[in-house]
XYZ file of C-alpha atoms in Angstrom:
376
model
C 58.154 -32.222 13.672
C 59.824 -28.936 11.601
C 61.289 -26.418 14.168
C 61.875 -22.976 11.846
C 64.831 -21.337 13.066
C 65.679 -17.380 12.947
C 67.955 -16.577 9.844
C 71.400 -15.677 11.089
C 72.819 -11.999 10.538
C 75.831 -13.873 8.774
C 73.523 -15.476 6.249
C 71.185 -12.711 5.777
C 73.949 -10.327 5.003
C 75.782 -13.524 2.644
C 72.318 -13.448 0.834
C 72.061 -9.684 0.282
C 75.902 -9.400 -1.108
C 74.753 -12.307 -3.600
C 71.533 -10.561 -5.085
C 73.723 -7.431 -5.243
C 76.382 -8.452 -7.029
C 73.706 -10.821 -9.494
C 71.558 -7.420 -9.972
C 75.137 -5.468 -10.931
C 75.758 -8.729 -13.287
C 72.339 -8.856 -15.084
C 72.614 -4.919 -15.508
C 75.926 -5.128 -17.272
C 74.833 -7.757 -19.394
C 71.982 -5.923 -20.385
C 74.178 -2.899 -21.340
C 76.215 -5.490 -23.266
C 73.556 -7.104 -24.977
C 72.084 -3.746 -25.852
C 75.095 -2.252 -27.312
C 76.036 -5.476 -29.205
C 72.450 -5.457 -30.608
C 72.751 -1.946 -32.124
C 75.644 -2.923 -34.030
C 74.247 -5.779 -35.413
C 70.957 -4.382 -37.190
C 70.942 -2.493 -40.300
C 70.888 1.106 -39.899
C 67.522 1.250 -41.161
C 66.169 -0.991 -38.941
C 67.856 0.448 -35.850
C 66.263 3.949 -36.682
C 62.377 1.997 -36.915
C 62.953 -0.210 -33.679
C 64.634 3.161 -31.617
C 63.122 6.205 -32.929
C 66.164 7.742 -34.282
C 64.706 8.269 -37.866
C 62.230 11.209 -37.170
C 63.486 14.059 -38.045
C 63.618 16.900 -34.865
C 61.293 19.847 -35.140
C 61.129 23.119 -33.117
C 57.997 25.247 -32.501
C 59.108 28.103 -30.537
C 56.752 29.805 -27.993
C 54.675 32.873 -29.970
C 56.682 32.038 -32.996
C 54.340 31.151 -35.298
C 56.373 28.574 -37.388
C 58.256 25.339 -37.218
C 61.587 24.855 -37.616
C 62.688 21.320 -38.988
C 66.447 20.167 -37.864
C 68.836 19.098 -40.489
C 69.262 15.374 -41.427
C 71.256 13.207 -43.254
C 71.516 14.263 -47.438
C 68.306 16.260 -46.387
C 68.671 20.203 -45.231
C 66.531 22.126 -42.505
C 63.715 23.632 -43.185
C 60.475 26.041 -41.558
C 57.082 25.844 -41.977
C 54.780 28.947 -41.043
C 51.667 28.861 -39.011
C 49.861 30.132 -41.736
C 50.880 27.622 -44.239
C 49.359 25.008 -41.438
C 46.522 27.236 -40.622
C 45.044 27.837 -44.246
C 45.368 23.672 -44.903
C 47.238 21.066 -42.673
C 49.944 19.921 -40.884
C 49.944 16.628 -42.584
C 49.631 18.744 -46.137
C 53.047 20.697 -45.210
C 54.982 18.162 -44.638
C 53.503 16.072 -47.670
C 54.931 18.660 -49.932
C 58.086 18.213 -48.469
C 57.747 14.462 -49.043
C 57.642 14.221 -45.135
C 54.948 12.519 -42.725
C 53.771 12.938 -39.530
C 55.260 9.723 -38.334
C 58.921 10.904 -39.649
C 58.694 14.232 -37.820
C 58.871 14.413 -33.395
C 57.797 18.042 -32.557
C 59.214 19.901 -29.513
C 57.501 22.879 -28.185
C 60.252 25.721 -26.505
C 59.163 27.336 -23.433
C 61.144 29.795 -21.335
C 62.613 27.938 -18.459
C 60.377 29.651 -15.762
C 57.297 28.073 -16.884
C 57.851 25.105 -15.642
C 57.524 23.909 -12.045
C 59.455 21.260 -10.566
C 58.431 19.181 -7.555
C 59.699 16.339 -5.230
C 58.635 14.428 -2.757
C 60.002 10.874 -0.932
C 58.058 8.157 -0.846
C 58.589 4.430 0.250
C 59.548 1.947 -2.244
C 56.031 -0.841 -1.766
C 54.142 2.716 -2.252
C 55.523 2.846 -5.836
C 52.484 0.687 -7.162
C 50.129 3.230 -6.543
C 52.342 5.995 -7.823
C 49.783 7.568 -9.860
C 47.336 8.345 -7.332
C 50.199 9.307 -4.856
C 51.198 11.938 -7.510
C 47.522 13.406 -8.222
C 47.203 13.817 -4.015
C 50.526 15.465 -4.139
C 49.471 17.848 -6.730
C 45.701 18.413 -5.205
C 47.665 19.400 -1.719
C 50.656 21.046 -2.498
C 49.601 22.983 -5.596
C 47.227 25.511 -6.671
C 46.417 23.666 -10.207
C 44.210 20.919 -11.044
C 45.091 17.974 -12.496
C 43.454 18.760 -15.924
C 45.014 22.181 -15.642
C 48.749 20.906 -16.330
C 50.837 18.510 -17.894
C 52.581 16.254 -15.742
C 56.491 14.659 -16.084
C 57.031 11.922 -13.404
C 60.558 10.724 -12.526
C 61.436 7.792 -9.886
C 65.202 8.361 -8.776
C 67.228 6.919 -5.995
C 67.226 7.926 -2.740
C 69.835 8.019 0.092
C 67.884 6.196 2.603
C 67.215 2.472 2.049
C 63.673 1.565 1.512
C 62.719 5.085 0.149
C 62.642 6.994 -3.421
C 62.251 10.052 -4.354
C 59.886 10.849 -7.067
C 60.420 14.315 -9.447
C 57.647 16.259 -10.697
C 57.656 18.807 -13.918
C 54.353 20.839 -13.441
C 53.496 22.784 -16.654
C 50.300 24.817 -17.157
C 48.340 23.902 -20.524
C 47.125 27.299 -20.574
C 50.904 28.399 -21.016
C 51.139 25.855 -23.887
C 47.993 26.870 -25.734
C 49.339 30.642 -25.880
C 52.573 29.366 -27.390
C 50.659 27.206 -30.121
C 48.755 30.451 -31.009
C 48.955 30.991 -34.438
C 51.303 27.799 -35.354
C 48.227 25.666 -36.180
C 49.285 23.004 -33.873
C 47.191 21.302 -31.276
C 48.638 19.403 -28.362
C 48.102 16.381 -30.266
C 50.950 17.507 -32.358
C 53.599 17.876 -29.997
C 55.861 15.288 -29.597
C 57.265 16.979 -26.255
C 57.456 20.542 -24.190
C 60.804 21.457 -23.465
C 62.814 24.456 -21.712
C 64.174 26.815 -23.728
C 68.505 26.463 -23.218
C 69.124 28.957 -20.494
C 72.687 28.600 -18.915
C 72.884 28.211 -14.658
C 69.015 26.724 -14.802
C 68.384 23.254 -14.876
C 66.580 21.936 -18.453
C 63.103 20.372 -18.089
C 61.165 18.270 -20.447
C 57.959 17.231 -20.674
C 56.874 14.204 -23.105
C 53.687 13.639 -24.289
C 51.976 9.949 -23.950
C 50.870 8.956 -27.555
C 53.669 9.762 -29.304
C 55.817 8.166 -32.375
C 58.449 7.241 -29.568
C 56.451 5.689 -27.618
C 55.281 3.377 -29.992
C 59.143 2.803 -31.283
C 60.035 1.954 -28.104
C 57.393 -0.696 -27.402
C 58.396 -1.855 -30.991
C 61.961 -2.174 -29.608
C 61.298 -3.313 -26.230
C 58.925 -6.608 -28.635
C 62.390 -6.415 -30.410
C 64.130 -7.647 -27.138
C 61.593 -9.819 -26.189
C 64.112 -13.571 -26.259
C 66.531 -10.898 -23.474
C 62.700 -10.253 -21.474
C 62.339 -13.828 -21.158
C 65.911 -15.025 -19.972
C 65.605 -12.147 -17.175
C 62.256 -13.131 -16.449
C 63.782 -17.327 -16.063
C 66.377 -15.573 -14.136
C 64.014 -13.995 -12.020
C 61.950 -17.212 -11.065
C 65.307 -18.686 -10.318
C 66.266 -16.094 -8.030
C 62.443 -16.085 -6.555
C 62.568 -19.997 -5.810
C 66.517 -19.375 -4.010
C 65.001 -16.735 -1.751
C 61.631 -18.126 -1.095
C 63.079 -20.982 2.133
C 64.778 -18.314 3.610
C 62.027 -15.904 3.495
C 59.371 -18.062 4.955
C 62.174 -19.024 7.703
C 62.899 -15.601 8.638
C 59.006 -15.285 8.331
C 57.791 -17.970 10.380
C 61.057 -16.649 13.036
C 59.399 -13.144 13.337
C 55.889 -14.761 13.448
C 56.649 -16.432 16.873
C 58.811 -13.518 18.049
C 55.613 -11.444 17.804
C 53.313 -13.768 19.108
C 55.480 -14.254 22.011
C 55.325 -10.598 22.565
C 51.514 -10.021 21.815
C 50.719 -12.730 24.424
C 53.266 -10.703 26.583
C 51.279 -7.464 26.252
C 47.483 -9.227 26.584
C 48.707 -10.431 29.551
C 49.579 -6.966 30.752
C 46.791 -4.999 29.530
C 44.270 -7.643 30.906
C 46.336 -7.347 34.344
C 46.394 -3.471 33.592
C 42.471 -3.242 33.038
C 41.847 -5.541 36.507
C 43.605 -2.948 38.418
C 41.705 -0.169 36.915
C 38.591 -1.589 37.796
C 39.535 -2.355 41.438
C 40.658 0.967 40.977
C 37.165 2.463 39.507
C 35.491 0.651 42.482
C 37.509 2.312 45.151
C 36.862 5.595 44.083
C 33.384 5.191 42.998
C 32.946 3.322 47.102
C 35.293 6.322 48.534
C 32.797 8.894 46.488
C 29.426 7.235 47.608
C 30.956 7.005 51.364
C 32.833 9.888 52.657
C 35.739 8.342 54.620
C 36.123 9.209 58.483
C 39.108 11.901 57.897
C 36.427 13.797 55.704
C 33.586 13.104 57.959
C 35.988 14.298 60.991
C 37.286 17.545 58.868
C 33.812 18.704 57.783
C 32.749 18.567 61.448
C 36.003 20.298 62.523
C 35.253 22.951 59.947
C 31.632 23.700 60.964
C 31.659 23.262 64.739
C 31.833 27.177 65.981
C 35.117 28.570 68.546
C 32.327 28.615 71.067
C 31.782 25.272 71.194
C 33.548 21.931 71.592
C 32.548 18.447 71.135
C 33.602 15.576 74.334
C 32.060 12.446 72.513
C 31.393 11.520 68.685
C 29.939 8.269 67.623
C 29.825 7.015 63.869
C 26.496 4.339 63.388
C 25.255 2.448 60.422
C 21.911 1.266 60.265
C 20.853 -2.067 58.900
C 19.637 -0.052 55.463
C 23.071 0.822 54.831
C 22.352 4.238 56.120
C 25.548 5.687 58.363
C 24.950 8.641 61.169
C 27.155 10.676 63.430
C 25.984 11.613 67.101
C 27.854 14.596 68.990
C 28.018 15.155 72.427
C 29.739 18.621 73.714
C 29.535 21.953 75.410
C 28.232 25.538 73.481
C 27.821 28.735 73.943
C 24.273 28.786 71.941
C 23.715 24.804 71.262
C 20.272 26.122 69.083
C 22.235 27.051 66.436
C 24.338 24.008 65.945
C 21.481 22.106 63.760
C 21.307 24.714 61.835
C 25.254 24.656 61.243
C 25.855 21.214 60.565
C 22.578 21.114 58.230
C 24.427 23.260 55.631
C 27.210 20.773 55.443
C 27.496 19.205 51.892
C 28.326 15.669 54.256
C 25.044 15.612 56.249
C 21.215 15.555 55.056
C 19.787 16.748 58.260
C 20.876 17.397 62.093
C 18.174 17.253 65.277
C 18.930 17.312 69.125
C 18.575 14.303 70.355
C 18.462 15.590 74.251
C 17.054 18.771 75.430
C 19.981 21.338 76.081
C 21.343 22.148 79.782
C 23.030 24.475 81.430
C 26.629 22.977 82.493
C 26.956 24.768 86.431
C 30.579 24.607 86.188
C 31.175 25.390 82.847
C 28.579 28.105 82.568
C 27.805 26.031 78.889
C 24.890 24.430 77.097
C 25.235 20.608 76.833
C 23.686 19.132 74.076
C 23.855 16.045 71.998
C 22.992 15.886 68.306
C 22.636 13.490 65.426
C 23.752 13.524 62.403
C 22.185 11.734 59.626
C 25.575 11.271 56.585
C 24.568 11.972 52.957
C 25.543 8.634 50.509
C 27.123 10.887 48.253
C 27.745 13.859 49.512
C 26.314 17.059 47.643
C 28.148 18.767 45.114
């Protein structure tokens, strides 16, 4: 028979220094391998595989032209809106013996435009990310999601367990006022950035579909052999962690069942006593105990009379009555009395009334006949 043990604090902490210091290891080597990898491909190629070949181009907002960066042996240049407008983009640049493909468009806003957001979330809530960030959006902001373009950014958080996730909010209707009379379409645009302001933090928006994107998948297909050792390294790692984890597993698996059978036992102990409870009151609310019986008499018995002798009965039908025996001023009126009572259903003398010669009193003796629940 296999007895799993709970992982001890020593070990656990032993384990967590080791995948520490092999995640700091495999990230080094990665820098290493990336920088050695640069130097070792022609120029050419480096500029395909990383997106470093297109030249940079700036539309700004309500300008009406774009403005192409200097390269390498090749000077800046503009291109008007109109010269767009009254043929193509892809025509411009043709006659400048420049493609699409070689040219990554930036858009210029002013820095205001853009709206930054953040929120924490836990790390296992990163797979759904995207629908986490269209809720956040929906609640927090007045825009819809087809309203704005959208910049997500994971960073690190303080707290163990938890990230924080940065949001660039940009209106499209901002965006299609600064394209006005460029000729550009979003499809054009490369990215949206802020305009260089100094004291106010830059923001930058890039647009899915672009050249760069498809260099960098190109590049990451490039590094594909580095993919696979990391991914060997990662099954290795996987397979060293995978005994302790189903030890400390199985470990917190009995600790919890211990303490679920702990707490059944309680709450099925817990519900017994609320029945017993239930019971009582509902057998103290059906039958009014003597005390109440005894006060409600107490309360309705007149100054001018007093009782010498009451008598509680039950009958064999379950039905209870009280029988008084005392001295009154006017005895007549007691049935009436006592039949207002919320205790008793009706009251009757049970012995015609005398006069007492020495106390100058009515006698009488009356019965009570006591309500099963008494009237509300």
């Amino acid at each position: 028979m296999t007895t799993n043990a709970p992982v001890p604090r020593a070990q656990a902490a032993k384990s967590e220094i080791s995948l520490t210091w092999l995640s700091s290891a495999l990230r080094r080597f990665l820098d290493w391998e990336r920088h050695e990898a640069r130097k070792l491909l022609p120029p050419a190629l480096r500029s395909w595989l990383l997106g470093r070949g297109a030249r940079a181009a700036v539309v700004t907002a309500r300008a009406g032209e774009i403005v192409v960066a200097d390269a390498p042996g090749a000077p800046g240049f503009r291109i008007s809106g109109a010269e767009i407008a009254s043929g193509s983009l892809d025509a411009a640049l043709a006659r400048r013996k420049l493609s699409r493909k070689g040219l990554a468009i930036a858009l210029e806003l002013p820095a205001g435009s853009f709206l930054p957001r953040r929120f924490d979330l836990p790390v296992a809530a990163l797979s759904r990310l995207d629908a986490l960030v269209d809720a956040e959006i929906e609640r927090k902001t007045p825009f819809r999601r087809d309203e704005i373009f959208v910049q997500t950014a994971v960073q690190p958080h303080a707290e163990r367990g938890k990230t924080t996730v940065a949001l660039t909010l940009l209106r499209r209707d901002l965006v299609a006022a600064a394209l006005e009379g460029s000729g550009l379409l979003f499809d054009d645009l490369a990215s949206i950035r802020a305009a260089p302001t100094p004291g106010v933090a830059a923001h930058e928006i890039k647009l899915a579909g672009t050249g760069n994107d498809q260099r960098f998948f190109r590049a990451a297909g490039a590094l594909a052999a580095l993919a696979a050792l990391l991914l060997i390294v990662g099954f290795a790692v996987d397979f060293w962690r995978q005994g302790e984890q189903a030890a400390e597993l199985d470990a917190r698996i009995a600790d919890l069942s211990g303490q679920a059978a702990k707490i059944r036992q309680s709450a099925d102990r817990a519900g017994k006593e609320s029945r017993l409870l239930e019971r009582l009151r509902e057998a103290r609310r059906r039958n009014a105990p003597m005390t109440a019986l005894w006060e409600e008499i107490s309360r309705v018995t007149p100054d001018s009379a007093y009782l010498s002798d009451l008598r509680l009965s039950e009958g064999k039908d379950g039905e209870r009555s009280a029988e008084l025996t005392g001295l009154a001023r006017s005895a007549v009126e007691l049935p009436m009395l006592y039949g207002r009572s919320r205790y008793f259903s009706e009251a009757t003398l049970t012995a015609p009334i005398t006069i007492d010669p020495r106390e100058k009193l009515e006698s009488f003796s009356l019965r009570l006949k006591i309500r099963k629940e008494p009237a509300s």
